[in-house]
Coordinates of C-alpha atoms in Angstrom, one line a residue:
M1 CA 95.8 119.8 15.5
F2 CA 97.9 116.6 17.2
E3 CA 100.9 115.5 15.6
K4 CA 100.9 111.7 16.3
L5 CA 97.7 109.8 17.3
L6 CA 98.0 106.0 18.9
V7 CA 95.0 104.0 18.0
A8 CA 94.5 101.7 21.2
N9 CA 92.5 99.4 19.3
R10 CA 92.6 96.6 16.2
G11 CA 90.9 96.1 13.2
E12 CA 88.6 98.0 10.9
I13 CA 87.7 100.7 13.7
A14 CA 91.5 101.2 14.1
V15 CA 91.9 101.8 9.8
R16 CA 88.8 103.9 10.2
V17 CA 90.7 106.1 12.7
M18 CA 93.9 106.0 10.6
Q19 CA 91.8 107.2 7.7
A20 CA 90.6 110.3 9.4
C21 CA 94.1 111.0 11.1
E22 CA 95.8 110.8 7.4
E23 CA 93.3 113.8 6.2
L24 CA 94.2 115.6 9.0
G25 CA 97.5 115.4 8.5
V26 CA 98.3 113.3 11.8
E27 CA 100.6 110.6 11.9
T28 CA 99.4 107.3 13.3
V29 CA 100.6 104.7 15.6
A30 CA 99.0 101.0 16.2
V31 CA 99.5 98.5 18.7
Y32 CA 99.3 95.0 18.3
S33 CA 99.4 91.6 19.8
D34 CA 101.1 88.4 18.7
A35 CA 98.1 87.2 16.7
D36 CA 97.8 90.3 14.7
R37 CA 101.4 90.8 13.6
S38 CA 100.4 91.0 10.1
A39 CA 97.1 92.6 10.4
G40 CA 95.4 95.3 8.4
H41 CA 95.6 98.1 10.7
V42 CA 99.4 97.7 11.4
E43 CA 100.2 97.6 8.0
Y44 CA 97.9 101.1 7.1
A45 CA 99.7 103.1 10.5
D46 CA 102.9 105.1 10.2
E47 CA 104.3 102.9 13.4
A48 CA 103.3 100.1 14.8
Y49 CA 104.1 98.5 18.4
N50 CA 104.0 94.8 19.6
V51 CA 101.9 94.8 23.3
G52 CA 101.6 91.5 24.3
P53 CA 100.2 87.7 23.3
A54 CA 97.2 87.2 21.7
P55 CA 94.6 87.3 24.8
A56 CA 93.2 90.8 24.6
S57 CA 93.7 90.8 28.3
D58 CA 97.5 90.5 27.9
S59 CA 97.8 92.7 24.9
Y60 CA 94.7 94.9 24.0
L61 CA 93.4 95.4 27.6
D62 CA 97.0 96.2 29.0
Q63 CA 96.7 99.4 30.3
E64 CA 100.7 100.0 31.1
A65 CA 101.8 98.5 28.0
I66 CA 99.6 100.7 26.1
L67 CA 100.8 104.0 27.6
E68 CA 104.4 103.0 27.4
V69 CA 104.0 102.8 23.6
A70 CA 102.4 106.0 23.5
E71 CA 105.2 107.5 25.2
R72 CA 107.8 105.7 23.5
A73 CA 106.1 106.5 19.9
G74 CA 105.6 110.3 21.0
A75 CA 102.3 110.3 20.6
D76 CA 100.1 113.2 22.0
A77 CA 96.6 111.7 21.8
V78 CA 95.0 108.3 22.1
H79 CA 92.0 106.9 20.4
P80 CA 90.4 104.2 21.6
G81 CA 88.2 103.0 18.8
Y82 CA 85.1 100.6 20.4
G83 CA 85.4 97.8 22.5
F84 CA 88.5 97.0 24.6
L85 CA 89.2 100.2 26.7
A86 CA 87.2 102.5 24.8
E87 CA 84.7 102.7 27.8
N88 CA 87.3 102.3 30.4
A89 CA 87.5 105.6 32.6
E90 CA 90.1 104.5 34.7
F91 CA 92.0 104.1 31.4
A92 CA 90.9 107.6 30.2
R93 CA 91.8 109.0 33.2
R94 CA 95.6 107.7 33.2
V95 CA 95.8 108.9 29.5
E96 CA 94.6 112.5 30.8
E97 CA 97.1 112.7 34.0
A98 CA 99.6 111.4 31.1
D99 CA 102.3 114.3 30.4
G100 CA 101.6 115.6 26.8
I101 CA 98.8 112.9 25.6
T102 CA 95.0 114.0 25.0
W103 CA 92.3 111.6 25.1
V104 CA 90.1 111.6 22.4
G105 CA 86.9 110.9 24.0
P106 CA 84.5 112.5 26.4
S107 CA 86.0 113.0 30.0
S108 CA 86.8 110.3 32.2
D109 CA 84.5 112.1 34.9
A110 CA 81.6 112.0 32.2
M111 CA 82.7 108.6 31.2
E112 CA 81.9 107.5 34.9
A113 CA 78.5 109.3 35.1
L114 CA 77.5 107.8 32.1
G115 CA 79.4 104.5 31.1
E116 CA 78.3 102.8 34.2
K117 CA 74.6 102.3 33.6
T118 CA 73.2 102.9 36.9
K119 CA 74.6 106.5 37.0
A120 CA 73.3 107.0 33.7
R121 CA 69.9 106.0 34.6
R122 CA 70.1 108.8 37.5
V123 CA 71.8 111.2 35.2
M124 CA 68.6 111.0 32.6
E125 CA 66.0 111.0 35.4
A126 CA 67.7 114.5 36.5
A127 CA 67.5 115.4 32.8
D128 CA 63.7 114.5 32.8
V129 CA 64.4 111.4 30.2
P130 CA 62.3 108.1 30.7
V131 CA 63.9 105.5 31.7
V132 CA 62.9 101.6 32.1
P133 CA 62.1 100.9 35.7
G134 CA 64.8 99.1 37.4
T135 CA 67.5 99.5 39.7
T136 CA 69.7 102.5 40.2
E137 CA 72.3 100.8 42.4
P138 CA 74.6 97.8 41.4
V139 CA 72.8 94.5 42.6
E140 CA 75.4 92.3 44.7
S141 CA 72.8 88.8 45.5
A142 CA 70.6 86.8 43.7
A143 CA 67.9 87.4 46.6
E144 CA 68.3 91.4 45.6
V145 CA 67.0 89.8 41.9
R146 CA 64.2 87.6 42.9
E147 CA 62.9 90.5 45.0
L148 CA 62.9 92.7 41.9
G149 CA 61.4 90.2 40.1
A150 CA 58.6 90.3 42.9
E151 CA 58.3 94.1 42.3
Y152 CA 58.4 94.4 38.7
G153 CA 57.7 90.8 37.3
Y154 CA 59.6 88.7 35.1
P155 CA 61.3 88.7 32.5
L156 CA 63.9 91.0 34.4
A157 CA 67.0 92.0 32.4
I158 CA 70.4 91.4 34.7
K159 CA 73.4 93.8 32.8
A160 CA 76.9 94.7 33.5
E161 CA 77.4 98.1 33.9
G162 CA 80.5 98.3 31.9
G163 CA 78.4 96.0 29.0
G164 CA 77.4 96.6 25.5
G165 CA 76.6 95.0 22.3
G166 CA 74.5 92.0 24.6
R167 CA 77.6 91.0 25.9
G168 CA 77.3 91.0 29.8
M169 CA 73.4 90.7 29.7
K170 CA 71.1 87.9 31.0
I171 CA 67.6 87.5 30.7
V172 CA 65.9 85.9 33.6
R173 CA 62.2 84.6 33.4
G174 CA 61.7 83.0 36.5
D175 CA 63.3 82.7 40.2
E176 CA 65.3 79.5 39.0
E177 CA 67.3 81.1 36.5
V178 CA 68.7 84.0 38.9
E179 CA 71.7 82.5 40.0
D180 CA 73.1 81.3 36.7
A181 CA 72.2 84.5 34.9
L182 CA 73.9 86.6 37.4
E183 CA 77.1 85.0 38.1
S184 CA 77.1 84.6 34.0
A185 CA 76.7 88.5 33.7
K186 CA 79.5 89.1 36.1
R187 CA 81.8 86.9 34.8
E188 CA 81.0 88.2 31.0
G189 CA 81.3 91.8 32.5
K190 CA 84.7 91.3 34.1
A191 CA 85.9 89.7 31.2
Y192 CA 85.2 92.1 28.5
F193 CA 85.0 95.4 30.6
D194 CA 86.9 94.6 33.8
N195 CA 83.7 95.7 35.8
E196 CA 81.8 92.8 37.5
S197 CA 78.9 95.2 38.8
V198 CA 75.5 94.4 37.2
Y199 CA 72.2 96.0 37.4
V200 CA 68.6 94.9 36.8
E201 CA 65.4 96.2 35.0
K202 CA 62.6 95.4 33.5
F203 CA 62.9 93.7 30.4
L204 CA 60.9 94.6 27.5
E205 CA 59.4 91.9 25.5
E206 CA 59.0 93.8 22.1
P207 CA 60.6 97.0 21.6
K208 CA 62.3 98.4 18.7
H209 CA 66.2 99.5 19.4
I210 CA 66.5 103.1 19.0
E211 CA 69.8 105.2 19.4
V212 CA 70.6 108.7 18.8
Q213 CA 74.4 109.8 17.4
I214 CA 75.6 112.8 19.9
L215 CA 78.3 115.2 18.9
A216 CA 79.2 117.9 21.8
D217 CA 82.4 120.1 21.8
N218 CA 84.0 122.0 24.8
H219 CA 82.3 125.4 23.4
G220 CA 78.8 124.4 24.6
N221 CA 77.8 123.1 21.4
V222 CA 75.7 119.8 21.3
L223 CA 74.4 118.2 18.2
H224 CA 72.4 114.9 17.4
L225 CA 72.8 113.6 14.2
G226 CA 69.0 111.7 13.6
E227 CA 68.4 108.1 15.1
R228 CA 69.5 105.0 13.9
D229 CA 67.4 101.6 13.7
C230 CA 69.6 98.7 15.4
S231 CA 66.2 96.6 16.0
L232 CA 67.6 93.3 14.1
Q233 CA 69.6 91.3 16.5
R234 CA 70.6 88.0 17.2
R235 CA 71.4 87.4 20.9
H236 CA 71.1 90.9 21.8
Q237 CA 73.7 92.0 19.1
K238 CA 73.2 94.2 16.3
V239 CA 73.5 92.4 12.7
I240 CA 71.8 95.0 10.7
E241 CA 71.7 98.9 11.3
E242 CA 70.0 101.8 9.2
A243 CA 69.8 105.4 9.8
P244 CA 66.7 106.9 9.7
S245 CA 64.5 104.4 11.3
P246 CA 61.5 103.4 9.4
A247 CA 59.4 103.0 12.7
L248 CA 59.7 106.9 13.8
D249 CA 57.6 109.8 12.6
A250 CA 58.9 113.4 12.7
D251 CA 57.4 114.3 16.1
L252 CA 59.0 111.2 18.1
R253 CA 62.1 111.4 16.6
A254 CA 62.2 115.1 17.1
E255 CA 61.4 113.9 20.9
I256 CA 64.1 111.6 21.3
G257 CA 66.9 113.6 19.4
E258 CA 66.1 116.5 22.1
A259 CA 65.9 113.9 25.2
A260 CA 69.5 112.7 24.0
R261 CA 70.7 116.3 23.8
R262 CA 69.4 117.0 27.3
G263 CA 70.9 113.8 29.0
V264 CA 74.4 114.8 27.7
R265 CA 74.2 118.1 28.4
E266 CA 73.2 117.3 32.1
A267 CA 76.4 115.0 32.1
G268 CA 78.7 117.5 31.0
Y269 CA 79.6 115.4 28.0
T270 CA 81.8 116.1 25.0
N271 CA 83.2 114.4 22.2
A272 CA 81.1 111.3 20.5
G273 CA 78.7 109.4 21.7
T274 CA 75.3 107.2 21.6
V275 CA 72.2 107.7 23.6
E276 CA 70.7 104.7 23.3
F277 CA 66.5 103.8 23.8
L278 CA 63.7 101.5 23.7
V279 CA 60.4 102.1 21.7
E280 CA 57.5 99.9 22.4
D281 CA 54.0 100.1 21.8
S282 CA 52.0 100.4 24.5
V283 CA 49.7 97.5 25.5
A284 CA 46.9 100.1 25.7
S285 CA 44.1 99.6 28.7
E286 CA 41.0 101.6 28.7
T287 CA 42.8 104.4 30.7
Q288 CA 45.6 104.5 28.0
R289 CA 43.3 104.8 25.3
G290 CA 42.2 108.2 24.0
E291 CA 39.3 109.2 22.6
G292 CA 37.4 107.0 20.0
G293 CA 39.6 103.8 21.6
A294 CA 42.5 105.2 20.1
A295 CA 45.7 103.0 21.2
A296 CA 48.4 105.1 22.9
E297 CA 51.2 106.3 21.4
P298 CA 54.2 104.5 21.2
Q299 CA 56.7 105.4 24.3
F300 CA 60.4 105.3 24.4
Y301 CA 62.6 104.8 27.5
F302 CA 66.1 105.9 28.2
M303 CA 68.5 102.4 28.0
E304 CA 72.1 103.6 28.1
V305 CA 74.8 105.8 26.9
N306 CA 77.4 104.2 24.9
T307 CA 80.5 106.7 25.8
R308 CA 82.5 106.1 22.6
I309 CA 82.1 105.6 18.9
Q310 CA 79.9 102.9 17.6
V311 CA 80.2 100.3 15.0
E312 CA 77.3 101.4 13.3
H313 CA 78.4 105.1 13.3
T314 CA 78.6 104.6 9.5
V315 CA 75.0 105.0 8.8
S316 CA 74.9 108.6 10.2
E317 CA 77.9 109.8 8.4
E318 CA 76.2 108.7 5.3
V319 CA 72.6 110.3 5.6
T320 CA 74.2 113.5 7.3
G321 CA 77.6 113.9 5.4
I322 CA 79.0 114.5 8.9
D323 CA 82.4 112.6 9.3
V324 CA 82.1 111.2 12.8
V325 CA 85.4 110.5 13.4
R326 CA 87.3 113.4 12.1
Q327 CA 85.1 115.4 14.5
Q328 CA 86.3 113.3 17.5
I329 CA 89.3 114.2 16.7
R330 CA 88.7 118.1 16.4
V331 CA 86.5 118.3 19.5
A332 CA 89.5 116.6 21.6
A333 CA 91.8 119.2 20.1
D334 CA 89.9 121.7 21.3
E335 CA 88.2 122.9 18.4
E336 CA 84.7 124.1 17.8
L337 CA 81.9 121.8 15.7
P338 CA 81.6 123.2 12.4
V339 CA 77.4 122.9 12.3
A340 CA 74.7 123.9 14.6
Q341 CA 71.7 121.8 15.4
A342 CA 69.4 123.7 12.3
D343 CA 72.3 122.9 9.9
V344 CA 71.9 119.3 10.3
E345 CA 69.9 117.8 7.8
I346 CA 68.9 113.7 7.2
E347 CA 69.0 113.0 3.6
G348 CA 68.5 109.7 2.2
H349 CA 68.8 106.0 3.5
A350 CA 71.5 104.1 4.8
M351 CA 72.0 100.6 6.0
E352 CA 75.2 98.8 7.8
F353 CA 75.6 94.8 7.3
R354 CA 78.2 93.1 9.4
I355 CA 79.9 91.0 7.5
N356 CA 81.1 88.4 10.4
A357 CA 82.7 84.8 10.4
E358 CA 79.5 83.1 11.6
N359 CA 77.1 80.6 10.1
P360 CA 73.7 81.4 10.0
A361 CA 72.7 78.0 9.9
E362 CA 74.4 76.9 13.1
E363 CA 72.7 79.4 15.0
F364 CA 75.6 82.2 14.1
A365 CA 78.2 80.1 15.5
P366 CA 81.8 81.6 15.0
T367 CA 83.9 80.0 12.0
P368 CA 87.4 81.0 12.0
G369 CA 89.9 80.2 9.4
T370 CA 91.8 81.5 6.6
L371 CA 90.0 83.7 3.8
E372 CA 90.9 81.4 0.7
A373 CA 88.6 84.6 -1.5
Y374 CA 87.9 87.8 -0.4
D375 CA 86.3 90.0 -3.0
P376 CA 84.0 92.9 -1.6
P377 CA 81.6 94.6 -4.3
G378 CA 81.8 98.4 -5.3
G379 CA 79.6 101.0 -7.2
L380 CA 77.4 103.6 -6.7
G381 CA 76.2 104.3 -3.0
V382 CA 78.6 101.5 -1.4
R383 CA 81.1 101.6 1.2
L384 CA 83.1 99.1 2.7
D385 CA 85.0 99.8 6.0
D386 CA 87.8 96.5 6.5
A387 CA 91.0 95.8 7.6
V388 CA 91.5 92.3 5.9
A389 CA 92.4 91.2 2.8
Q390 CA 92.9 87.4 0.7
G391 CA 94.5 84.9 2.3
D392 CA 94.2 86.5 6.3
E393 CA 93.4 84.5 8.8
I394 CA 90.3 85.0 10.8
A395 CA 91.5 83.8 14.1
G396 CA 89.2 82.9 16.9
D397 CA 91.3 85.5 19.6
Y398 CA 88.9 88.5 19.1
D399 CA 85.6 88.9 17.5
S400 CA 83.8 87.5 14.5
M401 CA 83.7 90.7 12.1
I402 CA 85.2 90.3 9.0
A403 CA 83.8 93.7 7.3
K404 CA 81.0 96.1 7.7
L405 CA 79.4 96.8 4.4
I406 CA 77.3 100.4 4.0
V407 CA 74.9 101.0 1.1
R408 CA 73.3 104.6 1.0
A409 CA 70.3 105.5 -1.4
P410 CA 67.7 108.3 -1.9
T411 CA 65.0 106.3 -0.3
R412 CA 64.8 103.1 1.8
E413 CA 63.1 101.0 -1.2
R414 CA 66.2 102.2 -3.1
C415 CA 68.7 101.2 -0.4
L416 CA 67.3 97.7 -0.1
E417 CA 67.3 97.2 -3.7
R418 CA 71.1 98.2 -3.7
S419 CA 72.0 96.3 -0.8
A420 CA 70.8 93.5 -2.5
R421 CA 73.0 94.0 -5.4
A422 CA 76.1 94.7 -3.2
L423 CA 75.7 91.6 -1.3
A424 CA 74.9 89.5 -4.4
H425 CA 78.7 90.7 -5.7
F426 CA 80.4 90.1 -2.1
D427 CA 82.7 86.9 -2.8
V428 CA 84.0 85.0 0.5
A429 CA 85.2 81.5 0.7
G430 CA 87.1 79.9 3.2
V431 CA 84.7 80.5 6.2
E432 CA 81.2 80.9 6.1
T433 CA 79.8 84.7 6.9
T434 CA 76.5 86.2 7.7
I435 CA 76.0 87.4 3.6
P436 CA 73.4 84.7 3.4
F437 CA 71.4 85.8 6.2
H438 CA 71.6 89.4 4.9
R439 CA 70.4 88.2 1.6
L440 CA 67.7 86.4 3.3
M441 CA 66.4 89.6 4.8
L442 CA 66.4 91.6 2.4
E443 CA 63.7 88.8 0.8
D444 CA 62.1 89.3 4.4
D445 CA 58.3 90.9 4.2
V446 CA 58.6 91.8 8.0
F447 CA 62.2 93.2 7.4
R448 CA 61.3 95.3 4.1
A449 CA 58.3 97.0 5.7
G450 CA 60.8 98.1 9.0
D451 CA 58.1 96.1 11.4
H452 CA 60.6 94.0 13.0
T453 CA 61.4 94.2 16.8
T454 CA 64.6 93.0 18.8
K455 CA 63.0 89.7 18.9
Y456 CA 62.3 88.9 15.5
L457 CA 65.3 87.4 14.7
D458 CA 65.6 84.9 17.5
H459 CA 62.0 84.2 18.0
E460 CA 60.3 84.5 14.6
V461 CA 62.8 84.0 11.6
D462 CA 62.7 79.9 10.8
A463 CA 65.9 78.0 11.2
A464 CA 65.1 76.2 8.2
D465 CA 65.1 79.1 6.0
L466 CA 68.6 80.2 7.8
E467 CA 69.7 76.8 6.4
A468 CA 68.5 77.0 3.2
A469 CA 70.0 80.6 2.8
V470 CA 73.5 79.4 3.6
D471 CA 73.2 76.3 1.1
R472 CA 71.9 78.8 -1.7
W473 CA 74.4 81.8 -1.1
G474 CA 77.1 80.3 1.6
A475 CA 80.6 80.2 1.0
P476 CA 81.9 77.7 -1.6
E477 CA 83.9 74.8 -0.4
A478 CA 87.4 74.3 -2.2
I479 CA 87.6 70.9 -0.6
G480 CA 85.7 68.5 2.0
G481 CA 82.1 67.1 2.9
V482 CA 80.4 64.3 4.4
D483 CA 78.7 61.1 4.1
G484 CA 81.3 59.9 1.5
E485 CA 80.3 62.7 -1.5
R486 CA 83.1 63.6 -3.6
A487 CA 84.7 66.8 -2.9
T488 CA 84.6 69.5 -5.5
N489 CA 86.7 72.7 -7.1
E490 CA 85.0 75.7 -9.0
L491 CA 86.5 76.4 -12.1
V492 CA 85.8 79.1 -15.1
V493 CA 86.1 77.6 -18.7
E494 CA 85.4 79.2 -21.7
V495 CA 83.6 77.6 -25.1
D496 CA 83.1 79.4 -28.1
D497 CA 84.3 82.1 -26.3
R498 CA 81.5 82.4 -24.1
R499 CA 82.4 81.9 -19.9
Y500 CA 81.1 79.3 -18.0
E501 CA 81.5 78.6 -14.3
V502 CA 81.5 74.9 -13.5
V503 CA 82.0 72.5 -10.5
V504 CA 84.2 69.6 -11.0
E505 CA 84.7 66.3 -8.7
D506 CA 88.1 65.9 -8.2
G507 CA 88.1 62.5 -7.3
L508 CA 88.6 62.9 -3.4
P509 CA 86.0 61.4 -1.5
R510 CA 84.5 64.0 0.9
A511 CA 84.9 61.8 3.8
A512 CA 88.3 61.2 3.2
A513 CA 88.8 65.1 2.9
S514 CA 86.7 65.1 6.2
A515 CA 88.9 63.2 8.0
E516 CA 91.7 65.4 7.5
R517 CA 90.4 68.2 9.2
P518 CA 90.0 68.3 13.0
N519 CA 87.4 66.1 14.4
G520 CA 87.4 64.5 10.5
G521 CA 85.4 61.6 11.9
G522 CA 83.0 62.3 14.4
E523 CA 79.5 63.2 14.4
A524 CA 78.3 66.8 15.0
S525 CA 76.0 67.9 17.3
S526 CA 75.1 71.8 18.2
N527 CA 73.2 72.7 20.8
G528 CA 73.2 76.5 19.6
G529 CA 76.3 77.9 20.3
G530 CA 77.9 75.5 17.8
T531 CA 80.6 74.9 20.4
Q532 CA 81.0 71.1 20.6
V533 CA 81.7 68.0 18.5
A534 CA 80.9 65.0 19.9
A535 CA 83.0 61.7 18.9
S536 CA 82.4 58.2 19.9
D537 CA 83.4 59.0 23.9
A538 CA 84.1 62.8 24.4
V539 CA 83.0 66.4 23.6
T540 CA 85.4 68.3 21.8
A541 CA 86.0 72.1 20.8
E542 CA 84.8 72.9 17.6
M543 CA 87.1 76.3 17.3
Q544 CA 89.9 77.9 18.9
G545 CA 88.4 79.3 22.4
T546 CA 88.9 79.8 25.9
V547 CA 87.4 77.8 28.6
L548 CA 85.4 79.8 31.0
S549 CA 84.2 77.4 33.4
V550 CA 83.9 73.4 33.7
N551 CA 80.8 72.2 35.3
V552 CA 81.5 68.8 35.5
S553 CA 84.4 66.2 37.5
P554 CA 85.2 62.5 37.1
G555 CA 82.6 60.2 38.0
D556 CA 79.9 62.7 37.4
E557 CA 76.5 61.1 35.6
V558 CA 75.2 63.8 33.4
G559 CA 72.2 63.4 30.7
G560 CA 71.7 64.4 27.1
G561 CA 71.7 68.2 26.8
D562 CA 73.6 69.0 30.1
V563 CA 76.4 71.8 30.5
V564 CA 79.6 70.2 31.1
C565 CA 81.3 73.5 30.4
V566 CA 81.3 77.1 29.3
L567 CA 83.6 78.2 26.1
E568 CA 84.4 81.4 25.0
A569 CA 85.1 82.1 21.5
M570 CA 85.4 85.4 19.4
K571 CA 83.9 87.4 22.3
M572 CA 80.5 85.2 22.4
E573 CA 79.9 82.5 25.4
N574 CA 78.9 79.5 24.5
D575 CA 77.4 77.0 26.5
V576 CA 79.1 73.0 25.8
V577 CA 77.1 70.4 26.0
A578 CA 76.6 67.0 26.6
P579 CA 75.5 64.9 23.5
A580 CA 74.1 62.0 25.2
G581 CA 74.1 60.8 28.7
G582 CA 77.0 59.0 30.3
T583 CA 79.3 59.0 33.0
V584 CA 82.6 61.5 33.1
A585 CA 85.7 59.5 32.9
E586 CA 88.3 62.5 32.4
V587 CA 88.3 66.3 32.4
P588 CA 91.2 67.3 30.5
V589 CA 90.7 71.1 30.8
S590 CA 90.6 73.6 33.2
E591 CA 89.0 76.9 33.3
G592 CA 91.1 79.8 32.0
D593 CA 92.7 77.2 29.5
S594 CA 93.1 78.0 25.9
V595 CA 91.8 75.1 23.5
D596 CA 92.3 74.3 19.7
M597 CA 90.0 73.3 17.3
G598 CA 89.5 69.4 17.9
D599 CA 90.9 69.4 21.7
P600 CA 89.0 67.0 24.2
L601 CA 86.8 69.3 26.6
V602 CA 85.3 66.2 28.5
V603 CA 85.8 62.4 28.1
F604 CA 83.3 60.0 28.9
E605 CA 83.2 56.2 29.8

């Protein structure tokens, strides 16, 4: 076993890896950026080293700096977590080639074979695993995409080869959308995964997103730990995951699990990974129907392999009792998996709720800020993975995740009930979160029935219901407001020994409180990304972020709703639009600039 392991990541996944190391008797090394000096993963580690400024490109993605820390600290293993360098085969190879350091993950060769989507498709085809129709080579030009549109029909999905979590993925519904979508997918692939290569496949409109957790050691053992249902997504990013899937029967479950095993065997894959599939009810034609006109069985198609641990590995752990991160470390140390496939049993049901600093009422726009209150739930069947505490700053430099709430129960129905109890007792103040959304879903008939697809949230859930959920269950405000209302404070008092929660107006007009905050006097205008506030003569940033592109110049005439620039905040690419038509007088920002909340992006005459 290793003596000292460096975690090349941050946040809750870094703490999760460190917890497994602690149980195995392995010392841990953290790396951190200037923005994370007081972060939870830094405090948990045995040692911690600064690797650069806040931008991930200058710190967590700096391969040289991380390898230097590993050597300086005397680490004999590196675990990448997820995100950042976790699926970077070049970094894995550099760790493999470093003297006395072991990479905790699949080999760099296997990562190249499966991590790049076009290569993965070829491997899966060789293993007789069905794949979505599309390219097996990178696509270079808009003309190629249009040719594929003519061949397969729209919609198409343009995907970054190194992508995941919906980043670097753009949906194209016609020839006119190809240019912008292609450039955006390449840009996100380069920014997040240092790989601008993209491929194209047919976009399935109403699938279930099913993934299979894999563990494989160096001794020929390959396990699958059942499947997870990750179909509830917004903008192609998962928000609630569960195991097992309520949509699969025993036969389809076994078929998909074995297909995942065949695929990773074909690639010579070891360590942990996830094989992702799309499952869709076929639109049964006359030739697809069986005897008596019965519809065809649901079909599954390989989508991609994530060559790393995933955010939602937790639900697989809960229903199998197998510590996936512990086994990652053991496999990297050349130990054998402790069980055979026949010994893997799925017991009970588990759900994971991503608690993100986002406002569901503003199309899940990020809401960076300070955790004025943070009191997560506990009790039977409740697990929390986090790396934050009350008073911590949720900055805009990285993703918006605060914590993961994982709930387990004997049945799905009991899991829904227990989840409702846990979420009702998850208290957060200072930032809006996805908690109101999760509570709404637990009352939603389609989700409760398990009939939701990847499109359900974006296409079927009413915005008014999300707004009502935030009004009902959203983070309490200590001060502030709009339209001259009075600011309030929540207090607890006792009268005749009985406890009451009361709201007290403190006399400070809400409009005045708002004026003290950035953009306090402006009129808000959102296009869904929640990234701009229109004052009388300017569009300003609603949050800290990085300017990815500027689409206008002084003198340009723009119309209301036109995209004037693209702002990246908390790993989300957001279009910033003009709230009304006008003439551009000034553009005080350039591509690559970092901006703070309230900074002007485009000024109008």
